[in-house]
Amino acid sequence: VPLMSENGAMRYLSQFGYLPPSNPSSSQIITKETMSKAITDFQSFAGLNVTGFLDNETITLMSAPRCGVKDKVGASSDGRSKR
Amino acid sequence: YALQGSRWRVKKLTYKISKYPTLLEKKVVDKDISRAFAVWSEYTDLTFTQKRSGQVHIEIRFERGEHGDGDPFDGPGGTLAHAYFPVYGGDAHFDESEHWTVNSYRGTNLFQVAAHEFGHSLGLSHSDIKSALMAPFYRGYDPDFVLDSDDIQGIQALYGTRTSKIGGTDTNVHHRTTASPTGEEDQELCSDPKVDTMFNSADGNTYVFKGDHYWKLTSDGVASGYPRPITTTWRGLPGNIDAAFTYKNGKTYFFKGSKYWRYVGGRMDGDYPKDISEGFTGIPDNIDAATVWTGNGKIYFYKGTKFWRFDPSQKPPVKSTYPKLISNWEGLPNNVDAALTYHGFTYFFKDKAYYRFNDRTFSVDIADPAFPRATAYWWFGC
């Protein structure tokens, strides 16, 4: 099973539109509920068992090669802008 | 399938491979990229022509790490490639750090990844159907690849079904090469092309508002059956609208005087009108135009000689450094009538003419023919 920390998962979920983009300049706090909802959304989208936590199946898929475009295009503010 | 919300207005598209991968022969790459485009042209009237130089619709590059778009690649594995939707230009970037292969179970199959990325270039988002090409995860080399019915439905929702081997139209309101538009000219717009506002709807259509009427634009002019009264589609909305835009939430905002209205499609989205000062604190009344930069969600309002940037995610949404002078942006006029974001550019309309603004150079584009150009000819098919 590939290793992925909770921070790594958070970055992943943020990168692909399930969580708001991380902003190092602000002390953005992701609650357990927000994280669980994001994991649930990801699992649902990817056709995994929806558990709401980082189980092995979810972590494995997060480590798989994939397209860099967000799954949820409208979910964050940076989108795919050339600006 | 999922549609991002933008699509190409032309069916004959061109592409260029500006930067090839180092470990594959150019002709091999050319062939696989061509095959990848053919995945989509097989089911639509889209055609894709490779060019070696000059302007193209879709630029393809193989790059490592940070490569100028703020979205760096991460080395082998992880993200393999990314592409821009039509509204952002359609370009496709591939991570040069991957081991790109052709017809091999080893490495990462170029054809399959390219076909997926070109789906984005054409307006498709990721699908939650596992078997779809537009699912986000790489599934390994499939020697018997066929496009999933989910992908076919998606691309045909954008571009229609294939009607012939030579399909589509090569006229485009911004790249028109023929002087004679098909169909009848619109008398009202052709005799006086000054408009109140122009905007894109959530479903990708472009509309023109003037007085109490509106028109839908097509790739070569105005759609037949227009103009129509604004109230037939947007019930409760007055005429002589000042400005409009569709936000990334799919809702369309209309502005007039000190008021604004919000619609989802043709349905008013709650109790409107409301005061601009209430919903858009920091923005003045009686604005000239508004555009939304879809990438970062910031909204630009224009009035007279000034513009304001409104960021809904910030408090206050308008920074104290605004308003700024439109003249800071080289070549743009003051007192614009309308503004529209289209295919990654912002277009400004004033009286009978329009300007294409390049946000990378922060100036009006230098082009032949030069801007400003005639709105009637290039947009309304006159």
Short mmCIF file of C-alpha atoms in Angstrom, two decimals:
data_model
loop_
_atom_site.label_atom_id
_atom_site.label_comp_id
_atom_site.label_asym_id
_atom_site.label_seq_id
_atom_site.Cartn_x
_atom_site.Cartn_y
_atom_site.Cartn_z
CA VAL A 1 0.00 0.00 0.00
CA PRO A 2 1.50 3.33 -1.00
CA LEU A 3 2.22 5.72 1.80
CA MET A 4 0.24 8.89 1.94
CA SER A 5 -0.03 11.16 4.94
CA GLU A 6 -3.18 13.03 5.85
CA ASN A 7 -1.44 16.18 4.63
CA GLY A 8 -0.68 14.45 1.33
CA ALA A 9 -4.30 13.46 0.97
CA MET A 10 -5.36 16.99 1.79
CA ARG A 11 -3.07 18.35 -0.90
CA TYR A 12 -4.43 15.81 -3.36
CA LEU A 13 -8.05 16.65 -2.57
CA SER A 14 -7.26 20.33 -2.86
CA GLN A 15 -5.37 19.89 -6.14
CA PHE A 16 -8.27 18.09 -7.77
CA GLY A 17 -11.05 20.31 -6.55
CA TYR A 18 -12.52 18.47 -3.57
CA LEU A 19 -11.17 20.96 -1.02
CA PRO A 20 -10.57 24.69 -1.42
CA PRO A 21 -7.02 25.47 -2.60
CA SER A 22 -4.53 25.53 0.25
CA ASN A 23 -3.22 28.97 1.04
CA PRO A 24 0.03 29.02 3.06
CA SER A 25 -0.37 32.72 3.84
CA SER A 26 -3.58 32.16 5.75
CA SER A 27 -4.11 29.76 8.58
CA GLN A 28 -6.85 27.89 6.80
CA ILE A 29 -8.33 25.23 9.05
CA ILE A 30 -9.85 22.15 7.48
CA THR A 31 -12.23 20.55 9.94
CA LYS A 32 -12.57 16.79 10.23
CA GLU A 33 -16.08 17.10 8.79
CA THR A 34 -14.81 19.04 5.76
CA MET A 35 -12.06 16.50 5.18
CA SER A 36 -14.48 13.60 5.54
CA LYS A 37 -16.91 15.21 3.10
CA ALA A 38 -14.08 15.74 0.58
CA ILE A 39 -12.98 12.10 0.93
CA THR A 40 -16.59 10.99 0.49
CA ASP A 41 -16.92 13.11 -2.66
CA PHE A 42 -13.70 11.67 -4.05
CA GLN A 43 -14.70 8.10 -3.26
CA SER A 44 -18.11 8.61 -4.79
CA PHE A 45 -16.68 10.17 -7.95
CA ALA A 46 -14.06 7.48 -8.32
CA GLY A 47 -16.52 4.63 -7.77
CA LEU A 48 -14.90 3.44 -4.52
CA ASN A 49 -16.61 2.25 -1.37
CA VAL A 50 -17.79 5.42 0.31
CA THR A 51 -16.37 5.33 3.83
CA GLY A 52 -15.47 8.98 4.42
CA PHE A 53 -12.01 8.10 5.69
CA LEU A 54 -8.66 7.32 4.12
CA ASP A 55 -8.84 3.57 3.69
CA ASN A 56 -6.30 1.59 1.70
CA GLU A 57 -8.35 1.55 -1.47
CA THR A 58 -8.67 5.34 -1.41
CA ILE A 59 -4.99 5.92 -0.66
CA THR A 60 -4.01 3.52 -3.43
CA LEU A 61 -6.11 5.37 -5.97
CA MET A 62 -4.71 8.70 -4.81
CA SER A 63 -1.27 7.36 -5.66
CA ALA A 64 -2.27 6.26 -9.17
CA PRO A 65 -1.14 8.15 -12.28
CA ARG A 66 -3.84 10.48 -13.48
CA CYS A 67 -4.73 13.59 -15.43
CA GLY A 68 -3.80 16.90 -13.79
CA VAL A 69 -7.11 18.58 -14.55
CA LYS A 70 -9.43 19.01 -11.58
CA ASP A 71 -12.32 16.58 -11.20
CA LYS A 72 -14.48 19.39 -9.87
CA VAL A 73 -13.75 22.34 -12.09
CA GLY A 74 -15.91 24.88 -10.29
CA ALA A 75 -14.85 23.88 -6.80
CA SER A 76 -11.86 26.14 -6.35
CA SER A 77 -10.97 29.64 -7.33
CA ASP A 78 -7.90 29.06 -9.45
CA GLY A 79 -9.45 26.81 -12.12
CA ARG A 80 -7.24 26.39 -15.16
CA SER A 81 -6.40 29.96 -15.85
CA LYS A 82 -3.52 31.13 -17.97
CA ARG A 83 -3.56 34.43 -16.16
CA TYR B 1 -19.99 12.62 -18.87
CA ALA B 2 -19.51 16.19 -17.73
CA LEU B 3 -19.31 19.28 -19.88
CA GLN B 4 -17.03 22.05 -18.65
CA GLY B 5 -19.20 24.78 -20.20
CA SER B 6 -17.22 25.98 -23.18
CA ARG B 7 -16.72 24.61 -26.66
CA TRP B 8 -15.17 25.62 -29.95
CA ARG B 9 -17.36 27.59 -32.33
CA VAL B 10 -15.61 26.13 -35.35
CA LYS B 11 -15.32 22.51 -36.38
CA LYS B 12 -12.12 22.71 -38.39
CA LEU B 13 -9.45 22.93 -35.73
CA THR B 14 -5.68 23.19 -36.12
CA TYR B 15 -2.93 22.05 -33.80
CA LYS B 16 0.81 22.32 -33.48
CA ILE B 17 3.32 20.29 -31.48
CA SER B 18 5.60 23.09 -30.30
CA LYS B 19 7.81 20.93 -28.12
CA TYR B 20 8.32 17.21 -28.74
CA PRO B 21 9.34 14.59 -26.18
CA THR B 22 13.04 13.77 -26.31
CA LEU B 23 12.75 9.98 -26.26
CA LEU B 24 10.33 9.45 -29.15
CA GLU B 25 10.82 10.11 -32.83
CA LYS B 26 8.90 13.15 -34.08
CA LYS B 27 7.08 11.22 -36.78
CA VAL B 28 5.96 8.63 -34.22
CA VAL B 29 4.62 11.38 -31.99
CA ASP B 30 2.90 13.05 -34.95
CA LYS B 31 1.15 9.80 -35.79
CA ASP B 32 -0.05 9.07 -32.25
CA ILE B 33 -1.26 12.62 -31.69
CA SER B 34 -3.14 12.45 -34.99
CA ARG B 35 -4.70 9.13 -33.91
CA ALA B 36 -5.69 10.70 -30.60
CA PHE B 37 -7.54 13.53 -32.33
CA ALA B 38 -9.18 10.99 -34.64
CA VAL B 39 -10.81 9.40 -31.59
CA TRP B 40 -13.01 12.50 -31.40
CA SER B 41 -13.39 13.27 -35.10
CA GLU B 42 -14.73 9.77 -35.71
CA TYR B 43 -17.98 10.64 -33.95
CA THR B 44 -18.39 14.33 -34.86
CA ASP B 45 -17.83 16.71 -37.74
CA LEU B 46 -14.70 18.01 -36.07
CA THR B 47 -11.53 17.94 -38.15
CA PHE B 48 -7.99 18.42 -36.86
CA THR B 49 -5.13 19.62 -39.03
CA GLN B 50 -1.53 19.68 -37.91
CA LYS B 51 0.46 22.85 -38.61
CA ARG B 52 4.19 23.31 -38.13
CA SER B 53 4.15 27.05 -37.51
CA GLY B 54 1.88 30.03 -37.04
CA GLN B 55 -1.25 30.40 -34.98
CA VAL B 56 -3.24 27.28 -34.18
CA HIS B 57 -6.21 26.45 -32.00
CA ILE B 58 -4.51 23.77 -29.86
CA GLU B 59 -0.83 23.94 -28.96
CA ILE B 60 0.82 20.76 -27.64
CA ARG B 61 3.98 20.78 -25.54
CA PHE B 62 6.02 18.24 -23.60
CA GLU B 63 7.44 20.00 -20.56
CA ARG B 64 9.12 19.25 -17.23
CA GLY B 65 8.29 20.77 -13.84
CA GLU B 66 7.22 24.39 -13.87
CA HIS B 67 6.61 25.36 -17.47
CA GLY B 68 5.04 28.77 -17.38
CA ASP B 69 1.40 28.17 -16.59
CA GLY B 70 1.67 27.99 -12.79
CA ASP B 71 0.78 24.32 -12.78
CA PRO B 72 4.12 22.47 -12.57
CA PHE B 73 4.50 18.82 -13.43
CA ASP B 74 5.56 16.46 -10.65
CA GLY B 75 8.03 14.06 -12.28
CA PRO B 76 7.33 10.40 -13.11
CA GLY B 77 3.92 9.14 -11.99
CA GLY B 78 1.39 11.44 -10.33
CA THR B 79 -0.07 13.78 -12.89
CA LEU B 80 0.76 12.82 -16.45
CA ALA B 81 -0.61 15.76 -18.39
CA HIS B 82 -3.13 18.56 -18.31
CA ALA B 83 -5.09 20.52 -20.86
CA TYR B 84 -7.07 23.72 -21.07
CA PHE B 85 -10.74 23.90 -21.90
CA PRO B 86 -11.73 25.80 -25.06
CA VAL B 87 -12.49 28.99 -23.14
CA TYR B 88 -8.87 29.01 -21.94
CA GLY B 89 -7.36 28.19 -25.32
CA GLY B 90 -7.42 24.39 -25.55
CA ASP B 91 -3.67 23.80 -25.19
CA ALA B 92 -2.39 20.42 -23.95
CA HIS B 93 0.78 19.90 -21.89
CA PHE B 94 2.40 16.51 -21.25
CA ASP B 95 4.89 15.75 -18.50
CA GLU B 96 8.20 15.14 -20.28
CA SER B 97 9.37 13.22 -17.18
CA GLU B 98 6.99 10.35 -17.97
CA HIS B 99 8.20 7.42 -20.01
CA TRP B 100 5.94 7.98 -23.03
CA THR B 101 5.51 4.90 -25.18
CA VAL B 102 3.66 3.81 -28.32
CA ASN B 103 1.91 0.45 -28.64
CA SER B 104 3.66 -0.92 -25.57
CA TYR B 105 2.63 -2.27 -22.18
CA ARG B 106 5.65 -0.55 -20.70
CA GLY B 107 5.69 3.13 -19.80
CA THR B 108 2.72 5.45 -20.30
CA ASN B 109 0.73 5.18 -23.49
CA LEU B 110 0.90 8.47 -25.36
CA PHE B 111 -2.13 7.85 -27.56
CA GLN B 112 -4.53 7.15 -24.70
CA VAL B 113 -3.36 10.05 -22.54
CA ALA B 114 -3.41 12.42 -25.52
CA ALA B 115 -6.93 11.35 -26.49
CA HIS B 116 -8.04 12.02 -22.90
CA GLU B 117 -6.38 15.45 -22.81
CA PHE B 118 -7.88 16.44 -26.14
CA GLY B 119 -11.26 15.66 -24.62
CA HIS B 120 -10.54 18.54 -22.22
CA SER B 121 -9.29 20.69 -25.12
CA LEU B 122 -12.71 20.16 -26.71
CA GLY B 123 -14.75 20.96 -23.59
CA LEU B 124 -15.20 17.70 -21.69
CA SER B 125 -14.55 17.51 -17.94
CA HIS B 126 -13.79 14.30 -16.06
CA SER B 127 -16.41 11.61 -16.14
CA ASP B 128 -17.36 9.48 -13.14
CA ILE B 129 -17.90 6.49 -15.44
CA LYS B 130 -14.95 4.19 -14.82
CA SER B 131 -14.83 2.83 -18.36
CA ALA B 132 -14.90 6.27 -19.98
CA LEU B 133 -11.81 7.73 -21.61
CA MET B 134 -12.60 10.91 -19.69
CA ALA B 135 -12.30 9.19 -16.32
CA PRO B 136 -9.33 10.90 -14.64
CA PHE B 137 -7.18 7.85 -13.87
CA TYR B 138 -4.71 6.18 -16.21
CA ARG B 139 -5.64 2.54 -16.67
CA GLY B 140 -2.60 1.24 -18.52
CA TYR B 141 -2.16 0.41 -22.18
CA ASP B 142 -5.24 -0.97 -23.89
CA PRO B 143 -4.35 -2.43 -27.32
CA ASP B 144 -8.06 -2.72 -28.18
CA PHE B 145 -8.98 0.81 -27.19
CA VAL B 146 -12.45 1.95 -28.22
CA LEU B 147 -14.18 5.11 -27.15
CA ASP B 148 -16.80 4.51 -24.43
CA SER B 149 -20.43 5.36 -25.15
CA ASP B 150 -20.26 7.90 -22.30
CA ASP B 151 -17.50 9.80 -24.13
CA ILE B 152 -19.41 9.60 -27.42
CA GLN B 153 -22.50 11.06 -25.80
CA GLY B 154 -20.39 13.82 -24.24
CA ILE B 155 -18.62 14.91 -27.40
CA GLN B 156 -21.82 14.74 -29.43
CA ALA B 157 -23.59 16.89 -26.83
CA LEU B 158 -20.99 19.54 -27.64
CA TYR B 159 -20.52 19.17 -31.39
CA GLY B 160 -23.38 17.06 -32.69
CA THR B 161 -23.23 13.79 -34.52
CA ARG B 162 -21.07 13.15 -37.54
CA THR B 163 -22.86 14.03 -40.76
CA SER B 164 -20.17 13.58 -43.36
CA LYS B 165 -16.49 12.97 -43.86
CA ILE B 166 -15.91 16.63 -44.58
CA GLY B 167 -17.83 18.45 -41.94
CA GLY B 168 -18.19 21.66 -40.04
CA THR B 169 -17.76 25.23 -41.06
CA ASP B 170 -14.50 27.08 -41.34
CA THR B 171 -15.94 30.49 -40.67
CA ASN B 172 -15.50 31.99 -37.25
CA VAL B 173 -16.50 35.37 -36.01
CA HIS B 174 -12.91 36.10 -35.08
CA HIS B 175 -11.09 34.41 -37.92
CA ARG B 176 -13.49 34.98 -40.75
CA THR B 177 -11.90 34.70 -44.14
CA THR B 178 -14.98 35.06 -46.30
CA ALA B 179 -16.81 38.31 -46.85
CA SER B 180 -20.21 36.85 -47.64
CA PRO B 181 -22.07 35.48 -44.64
CA THR B 182 -24.58 32.74 -45.14
CA GLY B 183 -28.22 33.46 -44.43
CA GLU B 184 -29.88 36.81 -44.03
CA GLU B 185 -28.25 39.74 -42.36
CA ASP B 186 -29.84 41.13 -39.26
CA GLN B 187 -31.09 44.58 -40.23
CA GLU B 188 -31.04 46.07 -36.75
CA LEU B 189 -27.53 44.95 -35.76
CA CYS B 190 -26.03 45.55 -39.19
CA SER B 191 -27.40 49.09 -39.47
CA ASP B 192 -26.36 50.01 -35.93
CA PRO B 193 -24.00 47.53 -34.24
CA LYS B 194 -23.75 49.48 -30.97
CA VAL B 195 -25.07 47.14 -28.25
CA ASP B 196 -26.03 47.33 -24.58
CA THR B 197 -24.28 44.21 -23.38
CA MET B 198 -22.91 40.85 -24.48
CA PHE B 199 -22.42 37.78 -22.33
CA ASN B 200 -21.94 34.02 -22.40
CA SER B 201 -24.58 31.83 -20.83
CA ALA B 202 -23.78 28.80 -18.69
CA ASP B 203 -24.56 26.49 -21.61
CA GLY B 204 -21.94 28.16 -23.79
CA ASN B 205 -24.08 30.42 -25.95
CA THR B 206 -23.20 34.06 -26.57
CA TYR B 207 -25.99 36.61 -26.38
CA VAL B 208 -26.29 40.24 -27.44
CA PHE B 209 -28.71 42.58 -25.67
CA LYS B 210 -29.86 45.81 -27.24
CA GLY B 211 -32.90 47.76 -26.05
CA ASP B 212 -35.73 45.33 -25.34
CA HIS B 213 -34.40 42.58 -27.61
CA TYR B 214 -31.72 39.94 -27.65
CA TRP B 215 -29.89 37.88 -30.26
CA LYS B 216 -28.01 34.61 -30.04
CA LEU B 217 -24.72 34.53 -31.91
CA THR B 218 -23.51 31.63 -34.00
CA SER B 219 -20.07 30.88 -35.40
CA ASP B 220 -20.79 33.02 -38.44
CA GLY B 221 -23.23 35.66 -37.29
CA VAL B 222 -26.65 35.81 -35.72
CA ALA B 223 -28.86 32.75 -35.23
CA SER B 224 -32.07 32.64 -37.23
CA GLY B 225 -35.25 33.47 -35.36
CA TYR B 226 -33.78 36.51 -33.64
CA PRO B 227 -34.19 39.14 -32.29
CA ARG B 228 -36.58 38.10 -29.56
CA PRO B 229 -37.96 40.18 -26.69
CA ILE B 230 -35.74 39.80 -23.63
CA THR B 231 -38.77 39.05 -21.47
CA THR B 232 -39.64 35.94 -23.46
CA THR B 233 -36.57 34.21 -22.03
CA TRP B 234 -35.65 36.21 -18.93
CA ARG B 235 -39.05 36.97 -17.40
CA GLY B 236 -39.01 40.02 -15.18
CA LEU B 237 -35.83 41.48 -16.65
CA PRO B 238 -36.10 45.04 -18.03
CA GLY B 239 -34.66 46.26 -21.32
CA ASN B 240 -31.66 48.56 -21.79
CA ILE B 241 -29.43 46.43 -19.57
CA ASP B 242 -26.05 47.98 -18.69
CA ALA B 243 -23.95 44.86 -18.23
CA ALA B 244 -24.14 41.11 -17.70
CA PHE B 245 -21.93 38.13 -17.00
CA THR B 246 -22.28 34.47 -16.07
CA TYR B 247 -20.32 33.48 -13.00
CA LYS B 248 -18.61 30.14 -12.50
CA ASN B 249 -21.59 28.99 -10.43
CA GLY B 250 -23.56 29.06 -13.71
CA LYS B 251 -25.69 31.99 -12.59
CA THR B 252 -26.11 35.02 -14.83
CA TYR B 253 -26.08 38.51 -13.33
CA PHE B 254 -27.67 41.49 -15.07
CA PHE B 255 -27.02 45.11 -14.10
CA LYS B 256 -29.03 48.23 -14.78
CA GLY B 257 -28.76 51.57 -12.99
CA SER B 258 -28.42 50.86 -9.28
CA LYS B 259 -29.98 47.37 -9.46
CA TYR B 260 -28.96 43.86 -10.38
CA TRP B 261 -30.81 40.62 -11.13
CA ARG B 262 -29.63 37.00 -10.86
CA TYR B 263 -30.90 34.22 -13.12
CA VAL B 264 -30.31 30.50 -13.48
CA GLY B 265 -30.92 30.02 -17.18
CA GLY B 266 -34.20 31.86 -17.79
CA ARG B 267 -35.43 31.61 -14.19
CA MET B 268 -35.00 34.48 -11.75
CA ASP B 269 -32.95 33.09 -8.86
CA GLY B 270 -34.80 34.56 -5.88
CA ASP B 271 -36.17 37.97 -5.02
CA TYR B 272 -34.73 40.49 -7.47
CA PRO B 273 -33.79 43.23 -8.28
CA LYS B 274 -31.39 44.04 -5.48
CA ASP B 275 -29.14 47.03 -4.98
CA ILE B 276 -25.68 46.80 -6.51
CA SER B 277 -24.39 48.42 -3.32
CA GLU B 278 -25.81 45.48 -1.39
CA GLY B 279 -24.62 42.54 -3.49
CA PHE B 280 -21.51 44.11 -5.03
CA THR B 281 -20.20 46.39 -2.33
CA GLY B 282 -17.63 48.80 -3.72
CA ILE B 283 -18.99 48.76 -7.27
CA PRO B 284 -20.67 51.94 -8.53
CA ASP B 285 -24.13 52.21 -10.08
CA ASN B 286 -24.65 52.69 -13.81
CA ILE B 287 -21.72 50.55 -14.92
CA ASP B 288 -20.76 50.24 -18.58
CA ALA B 289 -19.71 46.59 -18.71
CA ALA B 290 -18.57 43.62 -16.66
CA THR B 291 -16.54 40.50 -17.29
CA VAL B 292 -15.62 37.56 -15.16
CA TRP B 293 -12.19 36.01 -15.40
CA THR B 294 -13.34 32.42 -15.27
CA GLY B 295 -10.01 31.09 -14.08
CA ASN B 296 -9.76 32.97 -10.80
CA GLY B 297 -13.37 34.03 -10.25
CA LYS B 298 -12.57 37.73 -10.14
CA ILE B 299 -15.10 40.05 -11.71
CA TYR B 300 -14.09 43.22 -13.53
CA PHE B 301 -16.48 46.15 -13.75
CA TYR B 302 -15.95 49.03 -16.15
CA LYS B 303 -17.40 52.51 -15.96
CA GLY B 304 -16.24 55.63 -17.79
CA THR B 305 -12.48 55.88 -17.51
CA LYS B 306 -12.14 53.38 -14.64
CA PHE B 307 -12.36 49.70 -13.74
CA TRP B 308 -12.88 47.85 -10.49
CA ARG B 309 -11.84 44.29 -9.61
CA PHE B 310 -14.31 42.41 -7.43
CA ASP B 311 -13.19 39.24 -5.65
CA PRO B 312 -16.16 37.54 -3.94
CA SER B 313 -13.80 35.46 -1.80
CA GLN B 314 -12.16 38.51 -0.15
CA LYS B 315 -13.27 41.00 2.45
CA PRO B 316 -13.61 43.66 1.30
CA PRO B 317 -14.20 42.27 -2.19
CA VAL B 318 -12.82 45.44 -3.81
CA LYS B 319 -9.32 46.41 -2.71
CA SER B 320 -8.59 49.98 -1.71
CA THR B 321 -6.28 50.29 -4.73
CA TYR B 322 -9.35 50.34 -6.99
CA PRO B 323 -10.70 51.88 -9.14
CA LYS B 324 -7.86 52.01 -11.64
CA LEU B 325 -7.70 53.71 -15.01
CA ILE B 326 -8.70 51.73 -18.10
CA SER B 327 -5.95 53.67 -19.87
CA ASN B 328 -3.44 51.56 -17.87
CA TRP B 329 -4.35 48.85 -20.35
CA GLU B 330 -2.76 49.97 -23.59
CA GLY B 331 -5.09 50.53 -26.50
CA LEU B 332 -8.42 50.19 -24.72
CA PRO B 333 -11.00 52.96 -25.01
CA ASN B 334 -12.94 54.53 -22.13
CA ASN B 335 -16.73 54.36 -21.89
CA VAL B 336 -17.07 50.87 -23.39
CA ASP B 337 -20.53 49.54 -24.26
CA ALA B 338 -19.91 45.86 -23.52
CA ALA B 339 -17.20 43.37 -22.67
CA LEU B 340 -17.03 39.64 -23.16
CA THR B 341 -14.62 36.87 -22.25
CA TYR B 342 -14.33 34.51 -25.19
CA HIS B 343 -11.77 31.78 -25.94
CA GLY B 344 -9.36 33.12 -23.35
CA PHE B 345 -9.44 36.71 -24.51
CA THR B 346 -11.47 39.66 -23.31
CA TYR B 347 -13.26 41.58 -26.03
CA PHE B 348 -14.35 45.18 -25.52
CA PHE B 349 -17.09 46.73 -27.64
CA LYS B 350 -17.60 50.43 -28.20
CA ASP B 351 -19.90 52.03 -30.77
CA LYS B 352 -19.34 50.14 -34.04
CA ALA B 353 -16.00 48.56 -33.15
CA TYR B 354 -14.39 46.02 -30.88
CA TYR B 355 -10.96 45.41 -29.37
CA ARG B 356 -9.33 42.12 -28.43
CA PHE B 357 -7.43 42.42 -25.18
CA ASN B 358 -4.50 40.14 -24.50
CA ASP B 359 -4.21 39.57 -20.75
CA ARG B 360 -0.65 38.31 -21.09
CA THR B 361 0.63 41.57 -22.56
CA PHE B 362 -1.99 43.73 -20.82
CA SER B 363 -2.66 45.48 -24.08
CA VAL B 364 -4.87 45.32 -27.13
CA ASP B 365 -3.60 42.67 -29.52
CA ILE B 366 -1.55 43.62 -32.53
CA ALA B 367 -3.11 41.75 -35.43
CA ASP B 368 -3.89 41.96 -39.10
CA PRO B 369 -6.39 43.47 -39.61
CA ALA B 370 -5.68 45.72 -36.66
CA PHE B 371 -7.97 46.32 -33.75
CA PRO B 372 -10.40 47.98 -33.39
CA ARG B 373 -12.32 45.96 -35.94
CA ALA B 374 -15.90 46.27 -37.18
CA THR B 375 -18.27 44.49 -34.82
CA ALA B 376 -20.93 44.19 -37.52
CA TYR B 377 -18.69 42.21 -39.84
CA TRP B 378 -16.76 40.03 -37.38
CA TRP B 379 -19.46 39.28 -34.84
CA PHE B 380 -22.83 39.83 -36.48
CA GLY B 381 -22.11 38.42 -39.94
CA CYS B 382 -23.04 41.63 -41.78
#
